[in-house]
Tab-separated table of C-alpha atoms in Angstrom:
chain	number	residue	atom	x	y	z
A	1	MET	CA	37.115	28.908	-34.077
A	2	ASN	CA	34.946	31.984	-34.589
A	3	ALA	CA	31.942	32.878	-32.438
A	4	GLN	CA	29.419	31.999	-35.113
A	5	HIS	CA	30.913	28.547	-35.567
A	6	GLU	CA	30.890	28.083	-31.788
A	7	VAL	CA	27.130	28.760	-31.800
A	8	PHE	CA	26.653	26.212	-34.548
A	9	GLU	CA	28.723	23.669	-32.634
A	10	GLU	CA	26.174	24.003	-29.846
A	11	GLU	CA	23.464	23.027	-32.332
A	12	LEU	CA	25.550	20.058	-33.448
A	13	ALA	CA	26.056	18.856	-29.882
A	14	ALA	CA	22.326	19.102	-29.151
A	15	TYR	CA	21.594	17.366	-32.459
A	16	ALA	CA	23.987	14.498	-31.672
A	17	LEU	CA	22.206	14.054	-28.328
A	18	GLY	CA	18.805	14.067	-30.036
A	19	ALA	CA	17.925	17.166	-27.997
A	20	LEU	CA	16.784	19.358	-30.904
A	21	PRO	CA	13.102	19.796	-31.724
A	22	PRO	CA	12.232	18.454	-35.224
A	23	GLU	CA	12.340	21.795	-37.082
A	24	GLU	CA	15.793	22.651	-35.696
A	25	ALA	CA	17.025	19.119	-36.339
A	26	ALA	CA	15.844	19.459	-39.956
A	27	ALA	CA	17.900	22.652	-40.345
A	28	VAL	CA	20.985	20.846	-39.027
A	29	VAL	CA	20.377	17.901	-41.385
A	30	ALA	CA	20.148	20.336	-44.326
A	31	HIS	CA	23.445	21.922	-43.318
A	32	LEU	CA	25.143	18.544	-42.795
A	33	ALA	CA	24.276	17.464	-46.332
A	34	GLY	CA	26.760	20.001	-47.672
A	35	CYS	CA	29.303	20.220	-44.841
A	36	PRO	CA	31.728	17.324	-44.313
A	37	VAL	CA	33.428	19.170	-41.418
A	38	CYS	CA	30.193	19.342	-39.417
A	39	ARG	CA	29.341	15.744	-40.340
A	40	GLU	CA	32.650	14.749	-38.794
A	41	THR	CA	31.857	16.778	-35.659
A	42	VAL	CA	28.436	15.166	-35.325
A	43	ALA	CA	29.942	11.697	-35.748
A	44	ARG	CA	32.404	12.495	-32.954
A	45	TYR	CA	29.677	13.795	-30.665
A	46	ARG	CA	27.502	10.778	-31.421
A	47	GLU	CA	30.295	8.423	-30.394
A	48	THR	CA	30.703	10.488	-27.237
A	49	ALA	CA	26.981	10.331	-26.503
A	50	THR	CA	27.103	6.564	-27.019
A	51	ALA	CA	29.837	6.334	-24.403
A	52	LEU	CA	27.188	7.453	-21.874
A	53	ALA	CA	25.732	3.958	-22.236
A	54	TYR	CA	28.905	2.761	-20.511
A	55	ALA	CA	28.352	5.099	-17.551
A	56	VAL	CA	25.330	3.050	-16.509
A	57	PRO	CA	25.817	0.467	-13.765
A	58	LEU	CA	25.631	-3.032	-15.202
A	59	ARG	CA	22.522	-4.937	-14.252
A	60	PRO	CA	22.427	-8.513	-15.540
A	61	PRO	CA	19.323	-9.112	-17.662
A	62	PRO	CA	17.050	-11.966	-16.608
A	63	PRO	CA	18.176	-15.226	-18.289
A	64	ARG	CA	14.692	-15.588	-19.803
A	65	LEU	CA	15.459	-12.598	-22.061
A	66	LYS	CA	17.998	-14.553	-24.092
A	67	ALA	CA	15.761	-17.612	-24.025
A	68	ARG	CA	12.854	-15.542	-25.414
A	69	LEU	CA	15.055	-14.041	-28.133
A	70	MET	CA	16.361	-17.414	-29.271
A	71	ALA	CA	12.890	-18.981	-29.143
A	72	ARG	CA	11.567	-16.211	-31.394
A	73	VAL	CA	14.480	-16.658	-33.797
A	74	ARG	CA	13.906	-20.398	-34.031
A	75	ARG	CA	10.300	-20.003	-35.085
A	76	PRO	CA	10.168	-20.914	-38.779
A	77	GLN	CA	10.097	-17.344	-40.107
A	78	ARG	CA	13.430	-17.343	-41.823
A	79	GLY	CA	15.448	-19.744	-43.870
A	80	ASN	CA	16.454	-20.518	-47.387
A	81	TRP	CA	12.916	-20.794	-48.642
A	82	GLN	CA	10.787	-18.966	-46.122
A	83	TRP	CA	11.874	-15.623	-47.507
A	84	LEU	CA	10.382	-16.608	-50.828
A	85	GLY	CA	7.123	-17.155	-48.965
A	86	MET	CA	7.329	-13.635	-47.563
A	87	GLY	CA	8.389	-12.272	-50.901
A	88	ALA	CA	5.565	-14.140	-52.579
A	89	ALA	CA	3.028	-12.583	-50.231
A	90	LEU	CA	4.416	-9.167	-51.117
A	91	VAL	CA	4.380	-10.050	-54.776
A	92	VAL	CA	0.780	-11.213	-54.675
A	93	ALA	CA	-0.238	-7.971	-52.976
A	94	THR	CA	1.732	-5.848	-55.436
A	95	LEU	CA	0.620	-7.873	-58.444
A	96	LEU	CA	-2.967	-7.387	-57.410
A	97	LEU	CA	-2.423	-3.645	-57.141
A	98	THR	CA	-0.446	-3.397	-60.356
A	99	LEU	CA	-2.446	-5.767	-62.455
A	100	ALA	CA	-5.960	-5.470	-61.085
A	101	ALA	CA	-6.994	-2.507	-63.221
A	102	PRO	CA	-5.942	-3.896	-66.616
A	103	LEU	CA	-7.373	-7.317	-65.718
A	104	ILE	CA	-10.711	-5.851	-64.792
A	105	PHE	CA	-11.038	-3.978	-68.065
A	106	ALA	CA	-9.397	-6.433	-70.423
A	107	THR	CA	-10.828	-9.739	-71.458
A	108	ARG	CA	-7.654	-11.400	-72.719
A	109	PRO	CA	-6.932	-14.750	-71.147
A	110	SER	CA	-4.509	-14.557	-68.263
A	111	VAL	CA	-1.164	-16.286	-68.643
A	112	ALA	CA	0.513	-18.111	-65.782
A	113	PRO	CA	3.259	-15.921	-64.293
A	114	ARG	CA	6.834	-16.889	-65.086
A	115	VAL	CA	9.383	-16.743	-62.253
A	116	ILE	CA	13.051	-16.280	-63.106
A	117	PRO	CA	15.577	-16.664	-60.270
A	118	LEU	CA	18.429	-14.144	-60.027
A	119	GLN	CA	21.748	-14.765	-58.289
A	120	GLY	CA	24.010	-12.308	-56.493
A	121	ALA	CA	26.859	-11.026	-58.678
A	122	GLU	CA	30.306	-9.647	-57.833
A	123	ALA	CA	29.155	-6.473	-56.060
A	124	ALA	CA	26.552	-8.281	-53.907
A	125	PRO	CA	27.411	-11.985	-53.754
A	126	ASP	CA	24.841	-12.684	-51.016
A	127	ALA	CA	21.927	-10.965	-52.739
A	128	GLU	CA	19.134	-12.944	-54.358
A	129	GLY	CA	16.166	-12.039	-56.480
A	130	TYR	CA	13.256	-13.132	-58.612
A	131	LEU	CA	11.861	-11.592	-61.748
A	132	ILE	CA	8.161	-12.290	-62.040
A	133	LEU	CA	6.570	-11.820	-65.446
A	134	GLU	CA	2.895	-11.743	-66.059
A	135	ASP	CA	1.059	-10.362	-69.066
A	136	GLY	CA	4.130	-8.466	-70.231
A	137	GLN	CA	4.608	-6.751	-66.860
A	138	GLY	CA	7.563	-7.415	-64.635
A	139	LEU	CA	8.176	-7.319	-60.921
A	140	LEU	CA	11.566	-7.727	-59.346
A	141	VAL	CA	11.764	-9.119	-55.821
A	142	THR	CA	15.130	-8.671	-54.140
A	143	LYS	CA	16.625	-9.995	-50.948
A	144	GLY	CA	19.744	-8.723	-49.217
A	145	LEU	CA	20.408	-5.814	-51.558
A	146	ALA	CA	22.000	-2.959	-49.574
A	147	VAL	CA	20.881	0.660	-49.899
A	148	PRO	CA	22.969	2.061	-52.790
A	149	PRO	CA	25.456	4.837	-51.992
A	150	GLU	CA	24.124	8.425	-52.122
A	151	GLY	CA	23.614	9.563	-55.720
A	152	GLN	CA	23.458	6.013	-57.085
A	153	VAL	CA	20.656	3.648	-58.044
A	154	TYR	CA	20.209	0.088	-59.243
A	155	GLN	CA	19.431	-0.362	-62.929
A	156	VAL	CA	17.889	-3.418	-64.591
A	157	TRP	CA	19.194	-4.597	-67.983
A	158	PHE	CA	17.902	-7.069	-70.540
A	159	VAL	CA	20.629	-8.576	-72.709
A	160	ASP	CA	20.052	-9.983	-76.216
A	161	PRO	CA	22.151	-12.688	-77.961
A	162	ALA	CA	24.318	-9.975	-79.596
A	163	GLU	CA	25.168	-8.645	-76.072
A	164	ARG	CA	23.096	-5.492	-76.681
A	165	ARG	CA	21.467	-4.158	-73.537
A	166	VAL	CA	18.197	-2.381	-72.987
A	167	SER	CA	17.250	-0.750	-69.678
A	168	GLY	CA	14.423	-2.146	-67.582
A	169	GLY	CA	14.389	0.940	-65.326
A	170	THR	CA	16.033	2.021	-62.084
A	171	PHE	CA	15.191	1.587	-58.402
A	172	ARG	CA	16.577	2.412	-54.957
A	173	THR	CA	16.361	-0.092	-52.134
A	174	LEU	CA	15.247	0.855	-48.630
A	175	PRO	CA	17.117	-0.418	-45.569
A	176	ARG	CA	14.969	-3.545	-45.497
A	177	PRO	CA	15.823	-7.175	-46.209
A	178	TYR	CA	13.310	-7.475	-49.067
A	179	GLY	CA	12.184	-5.189	-51.849
A	180	VAL	CA	9.651	-5.313	-54.689
A	181	TYR	CA	10.049	-3.109	-57.777
A	182	THR	CA	8.308	-2.813	-61.115
A	183	VAL	CA	10.476	-3.491	-64.137
A	184	THR	CA	9.868	-2.159	-67.647
A	185	VAL	CA	9.859	-5.306	-69.776
A	186	PRO	CA	10.802	-4.732	-73.449
A	187	SER	CA	7.971	-5.476	-75.877
A	188	ASN	CA	10.164	-7.964	-77.757
A	189	PHE	CA	11.026	-9.691	-74.458
A	190	PRO	CA	11.334	-13.250	-75.875
A	191	LEU	CA	14.401	-12.098	-77.845
A	192	TYR	CA	16.400	-11.451	-74.659
A	193	VAL	CA	18.580	-14.117	-73.111
A	194	ARG	CA	19.814	-12.657	-69.816
A	195	ILE	CA	18.912	-10.105	-67.161
A	196	GLY	CA	21.334	-8.137	-64.973
A	197	VAL	CA	21.194	-5.425	-62.301
A	198	THR	CA	24.056	-2.938	-61.931
A	199	ILE	CA	24.862	0.088	-59.771
A	200	GLU	CA	24.552	3.297	-61.793
A	201	PRO	CA	24.507	7.050	-61.182
A	202	GLU	CA	21.141	8.589	-60.226
A	203	GLY	CA	18.840	8.748	-63.248
A	204	GLY	CA	20.361	5.631	-64.805
A	205	SER	CA	22.844	5.122	-67.637
A	206	PRO	CA	22.367	4.476	-71.367
A	207	ARG	CA	24.461	1.314	-70.956
A	208	PRO	CA	25.866	-0.452	-67.874
A	209	THR	CA	28.842	1.320	-66.277
A	210	GLY	CA	28.872	0.060	-62.683
A	211	PRO	CA	29.414	-3.288	-60.969
A	212	GLN	CA	26.776	-5.980	-61.216
A	213	VAL	CA	24.705	-6.988	-58.172
A	214	LEU	CA	22.253	-9.535	-59.630
A	215	ARG	CA	22.069	-11.670	-62.758
A	216	GLY	CA	19.803	-14.303	-64.220
A	217	VAL	CA	19.239	-16.354	-67.332
A	218	LEU	CA	16.026	-15.785	-69.290
A	219	ARG	CA	16.377	-18.603	-71.818
B	1	MET	CA	22.820	-23.737	-27.579
B	2	GLY	CA	22.561	-24.778	-23.976
B	3	ASP	CA	23.001	-22.681	-20.904
B	4	PRO	CA	22.357	-19.068	-21.866
B	5	ALA	CA	25.258	-17.921	-19.689
B	6	VAL	CA	27.767	-19.963	-21.669
B	7	LYS	CA	29.288	-18.376	-24.762
B	8	GLU	CA	29.381	-20.467	-27.878
B	9	PRO	CA	32.939	-21.644	-28.456
B	10	GLY	CA	34.622	-19.847	-31.312
B	11	TYR	CA	32.012	-17.148	-31.746
B	12	ALA	CA	33.302	-15.126	-28.814
B	13	ASP	CA	36.499	-14.535	-30.798
B	14	LEU	CA	34.718	-13.011	-33.782
B	15	ASP	CA	34.339	-9.244	-33.915
B	16	ASP	CA	30.943	-7.576	-34.217
B	17	ALA	CA	31.170	-7.140	-37.995
B	18	ALA	CA	31.940	-10.838	-38.495
B	19	LEU	CA	29.053	-11.830	-36.217
B	20	LEU	CA	26.688	-9.519	-38.116
B	21	MET	CA	27.671	-11.112	-41.405
B	22	ARG	CA	26.871	-14.521	-39.983
B	23	ILE	CA	23.600	-13.251	-38.527
B	24	ALA	CA	22.661	-11.899	-41.967
B	25	GLY	CA	23.159	-15.451	-43.217
B	26	GLY	CA	20.748	-16.779	-40.595
B	27	ASP	CA	23.285	-18.029	-38.038
B	28	GLU	CA	21.493	-18.253	-34.680
B	29	GLN	CA	24.666	-18.924	-32.724
B	30	ALA	CA	26.151	-15.672	-33.999
B	31	LEU	CA	23.110	-13.813	-32.685
B	32	ALA	CA	23.480	-15.577	-29.335
B	33	ALA	CA	27.144	-14.539	-29.190
B	34	LEU	CA	26.314	-10.925	-30.084
B	35	TYR	CA	23.658	-10.908	-27.379
B	36	ASP	CA	26.089	-12.346	-24.820
B	37	ARG	CA	28.517	-9.578	-25.678
B	38	HIS	CA	26.192	-6.579	-25.750
B	39	GLY	CA	22.874	-7.688	-24.234
B	40	PRO	CA	23.763	-6.910	-20.601
B	41	ARG	CA	24.928	-3.377	-21.426
B	42	ALA	CA	21.874	-2.847	-23.642
B	43	PHE	CA	19.589	-4.056	-20.846
B	44	SER	CA	21.321	-1.876	-18.257
B	45	LEU	CA	20.930	1.180	-20.483
B	46	ALA	CA	17.235	0.495	-21.115
B	47	LEU	CA	16.710	-0.109	-17.398
B	48	ARG	CA	18.485	3.142	-16.513
B	49	ILE	CA	16.210	5.082	-18.866
B	50	LEU	CA	12.974	3.297	-17.987
B	51	GLY	CA	13.474	2.290	-14.375
B	52	ASP	CA	11.256	-0.719	-15.095
B	53	PRO	CA	12.863	-4.136	-15.778
B	54	GLU	CA	9.890	-5.525	-17.700
B	55	THR	CA	9.748	-2.694	-20.227
B	56	ALA	CA	13.555	-2.728	-20.467
B	57	GLU	CA	13.360	-6.421	-21.333
B	58	GLU	CA	10.841	-5.763	-24.121
B	59	VAL	CA	13.027	-2.976	-25.549
B	60	VAL	CA	16.129	-5.177	-25.660
B	61	LEU	CA	14.181	-8.088	-27.132
B	62	ASP	CA	12.881	-5.763	-29.877
B	63	VAL	CA	16.316	-4.397	-30.660
B	64	PHE	CA	17.969	-7.806	-30.980
B	65	TRP	CA	15.047	-9.068	-33.013
B	66	SER	CA	15.603	-6.135	-35.402
B	67	ILE	CA	19.271	-7.070	-35.608
B	68	TRP	CA	18.283	-10.617	-36.552
B	69	GLN	CA	15.981	-9.343	-39.264
B	70	HIS	CA	18.137	-6.523	-40.652
B	71	ALA	CA	21.744	-7.520	-39.964
B	72	GLY	CA	22.478	-7.498	-43.696
B	73	THR	CA	21.598	-3.816	-44.024
B	74	PHE	CA	23.908	-2.564	-41.284
B	75	MET	CA	27.060	-1.151	-42.840
B	76	PRO	CA	29.881	-1.437	-40.301
B	77	GLU	CA	32.188	0.906	-42.213
B	78	ARG	CA	29.850	3.812	-41.529
B	79	SER	CA	30.075	3.677	-37.757
B	80	ARG	CA	30.866	1.345	-34.940
B	81	PHE	CA	28.215	-1.279	-34.321
B	82	THR	CA	27.950	-0.270	-30.661
B	83	THR	CA	27.203	3.344	-31.632
B	84	TRP	CA	24.270	2.109	-33.663
B	85	LEU	CA	23.187	-0.482	-31.078
B	86	TYR	CA	23.092	1.797	-28.053
B	87	ALA	CA	21.491	4.625	-30.038
B	88	MET	CA	18.750	2.175	-31.012
B	89	VAL	CA	18.299	0.926	-27.431
B	90	ARG	CA	18.174	4.481	-26.143
B	91	ASN	CA	15.701	5.666	-28.793
B	92	ARG	CA	13.363	2.746	-28.243
B	93	ALA	CA	13.579	3.060	-24.458
B	94	ILE	CA	12.752	6.764	-24.675
B	95	ASP	CA	9.866	5.994	-27.048
B	96	ALA	CA	8.578	3.464	-24.531
B	97	LEU	CA	9.016	6.014	-21.758
B	98	ARG	CA	6.866	8.521	-23.646
B	99	ARG	CA	4.319	5.958	-24.814
B	100	ARG	CA	3.749	4.219	-21.552
B	101	ARG	CA	4.463	7.207	-19.379
B	102	VAL	CA	6.726	5.016	-17.318
B	103	ARG	CA	7.982	6.927	-14.362
B	104	PRO	CA	11.681	7.506	-15.068
B	105	PRO	CA	14.289	7.015	-12.390
B	106	ARG	CA	15.825	10.138	-10.888
B	107	ALA	CA	17.652	11.722	-13.770
B	108	TYR	CA	20.848	13.031	-12.371
B	109	GLU	CA	22.312	10.668	-9.939
B	110	ILE	CA	25.388	8.674	-10.693
B	111	GLU	CA	24.799	5.372	-9.056
B	112	PRO	CA	27.904	3.719	-7.733
B	113	GLU	CA	28.314	0.402	-9.504
B	114	SER	CA	27.894	-2.199	-6.825
B	115	ALA	CA	30.427	-4.989	-6.642
B	116	GLU	CA	27.496	-7.369	-6.561
B	117	ALA	CA	26.124	-6.187	-9.910
B	118	ALA	CA	29.523	-6.190	-11.544
B	119	ALA	CA	30.305	-9.668	-10.298
B	120	ALA	CA	26.940	-11.104	-11.263
B	121	ASP	CA	28.055	-11.991	-14.779
B	122	PRO	CA	31.795	-12.384	-15.110
B	123	THR	CA	31.597	-12.786	-18.903
B	124	VAL	CA	29.954	-9.401	-19.372
B	125	GLU	CA	32.953	-7.163	-19.043
B	126	ALA	CA	35.380	-9.566	-20.585
B	127	LEU	CA	36.180	-6.958	-23.190
B	128	ALA	CA	38.939	-4.842	-21.746
B	129	GLU	CA	37.967	-1.945	-23.954
B	130	ALA	CA	34.434	-1.837	-22.607
B	131	GLU	CA	35.744	-1.936	-19.047
B	132	GLU	CA	38.164	0.854	-19.724
B	133	LEU	CA	35.548	2.967	-21.461
B	134	SER	CA	33.130	2.369	-18.621
B	135	ARG	CA	35.680	3.539	-16.052
B	136	ALA	CA	36.749	6.543	-18.114
B	137	ILE	CA	33.233	7.779	-18.831
B	138	ARG	CA	32.332	7.567	-15.144
B	139	GLU	CA	35.419	9.550	-14.226
B	140	ALA	CA	34.660	12.071	-16.953
B	141	MET	CA	31.069	12.465	-15.746
B	142	ALA	CA	32.218	12.860	-12.164
B	143	ALA	CA	34.671	15.552	-13.273
B	144	LEU	CA	31.952	17.625	-14.975
B	145	PRO	CA	30.464	20.592	-13.115
B	146	GLU	CA	27.118	19.522	-11.632
B	147	ALA	CA	25.128	21.898	-13.881
B	148	GLN	CA	26.677	20.398	-17.029
B	149	ARG	CA	26.233	16.820	-15.900
B	150	GLN	CA	22.611	17.536	-15.095
B	151	VAL	CA	21.694	18.831	-18.578
B	152	LEU	CA	23.589	16.007	-20.242
B	153	GLU	CA	21.732	13.370	-18.221
B	154	LEU	CA	18.359	14.993	-18.829
B	155	ALA	CA	19.052	15.013	-22.573
B	156	TYR	CA	20.512	11.524	-22.838
B	157	PHE	CA	18.592	9.481	-20.272
B	158	ARG	CA	15.232	11.277	-20.433
B	159	GLY	CA	15.348	12.199	-24.094
B	160	TRP	CA	14.327	15.769	-23.395
B	161	SER	CA	14.872	18.566	-25.908
B	162	HIS	CA	16.941	21.576	-24.892
B	163	ARG	CA	13.698	23.567	-24.544
B	164	GLU	CA	12.179	21.021	-22.174
B	165	ILE	CA	15.363	21.032	-20.117
B	166	ALA	CA	15.394	24.850	-20.007
B	167	GLU	CA	11.767	24.882	-18.883
B	168	TYR	CA	12.333	22.231	-16.230
B	169	LEU	CA	15.372	23.968	-14.809
B	170	GLY	CA	14.018	27.491	-15.268
B	171	GLU	CA	17.199	28.438	-17.118
B	172	PRO	CA	17.548	30.420	-20.368
B	173	LEU	CA	17.649	28.233	-23.498
B	174	GLY	CA	21.055	29.646	-24.467
B	175	THR	CA	22.508	28.549	-21.130
B	176	VAL	CA	21.218	25.013	-21.581
B	177	LYS	CA	22.560	24.784	-25.151
B	178	SER	CA	25.931	26.012	-24.071
B	179	ARG	CA	26.086	23.593	-21.107
B	180	LEU	CA	25.131	20.655	-23.297
B	181	HIS	CA	27.851	21.552	-25.751
B	182	LEU	CA	30.518	22.080	-23.109
B	183	ALA	CA	29.620	18.844	-21.338
B	184	LEU	CA	29.749	16.786	-24.517
B	185	ARG	CA	32.986	18.369	-25.650
B	186	LYS	CA	34.645	17.748	-22.291
B	187	LEU	CA	33.558	14.116	-22.337
B	188	HIS	CA	34.886	13.758	-25.857
B	189	ASP	CA	38.239	15.308	-24.982
B	190	TRP	CA	38.535	13.211	-21.825
B	191	LEU	CA	37.955	9.995	-23.759
B	192	ALA	CA	40.114	11.058	-26.718
B	193	GLU	CA	43.038	11.884	-24.422
B	194	ARG	CA	42.862	8.338	-23.111
B	195	GLY	CA	42.923	6.922	-26.614
B	196	LEU	CA	39.389	5.572	-26.332
B	197	PHE	CA	38.235	7.165	-29.572
B	198	PRO	CA	39.761	6.529	-32.945
């Protein structure tokens, strides 16, 4: 190992311990993006740093800690339908933001929103989603969709009876259980029969190339 | 579930990844089992950093609540669950330390683990691997030169940057960086030689 690399290893060790000030940490992050060898080193040092947690003498937590945790979990905040409640709150907020301007300036009668459920497909069997359509605008609410791998995005597709597909746009999920995204709805939307979401390279594809994560039936 | 000290039958045999999958599906018993397995270590780490049992309790409660809410987004293939868990406990404890200006415990003392504490919960160290790692890391720390152990503990348990450590010790920054690196590398090699790292 040369001297310069040794110096950089010192940075990596400090980085793995979280002992670098933000500007130096940012420089390390930039280097790591293009250096698999250093990423490996950091991963090793991180595991080592974690082992320090095992150097601490064990002190049993008070029993009430587990009781408090389980009591909080049992509050009706989660379940098969509660998430829709949370999602709906998000949707209402986003719909207001997205749709308020056109509604204020337009006088056309508002149409009741249509909600289309989406099921998890082969690449994300546990994911769920809803497509909400109102006045030709679409919002996609997702649950349990993992952050896509680096350099990849999710892409929405509308499928017509002849199996032709048109893109509804791309999105990236954040590491959160729920997400809300705007979807570009084709102007001749009533012609489409199905909707799907696939994993595609950054920027999207002209037609689906990756595995499917969500699908739903439009009519 | 009944007595908090009793592990749910069956769940104790599942590995962390399997428990996380169940937690992502809303399985409370899986969360209870994960807490039984890692809660005591998480609490001990938070307590070591904060020196205050009440704040340590809040930190651990927060971390396990996050696990309940975000279990589906944790990707076990990227790193070991415990690496993520203890990093989260440490970060939140250090945040709490800074926010509440809790007086930290003395930074560089290795407390002997009392038989009383170890015996208090016999289920805690049921995992042979955790026991072995615990013993090895203590030996490795004890084998470090005092100056190296000191910088490592200031960085890990107080969350200080290398500059803050250099200022506190009145040592050049380069010396502190080099000690941190040497200390971490020695710990790594010590653990790797004993087959405790993949």
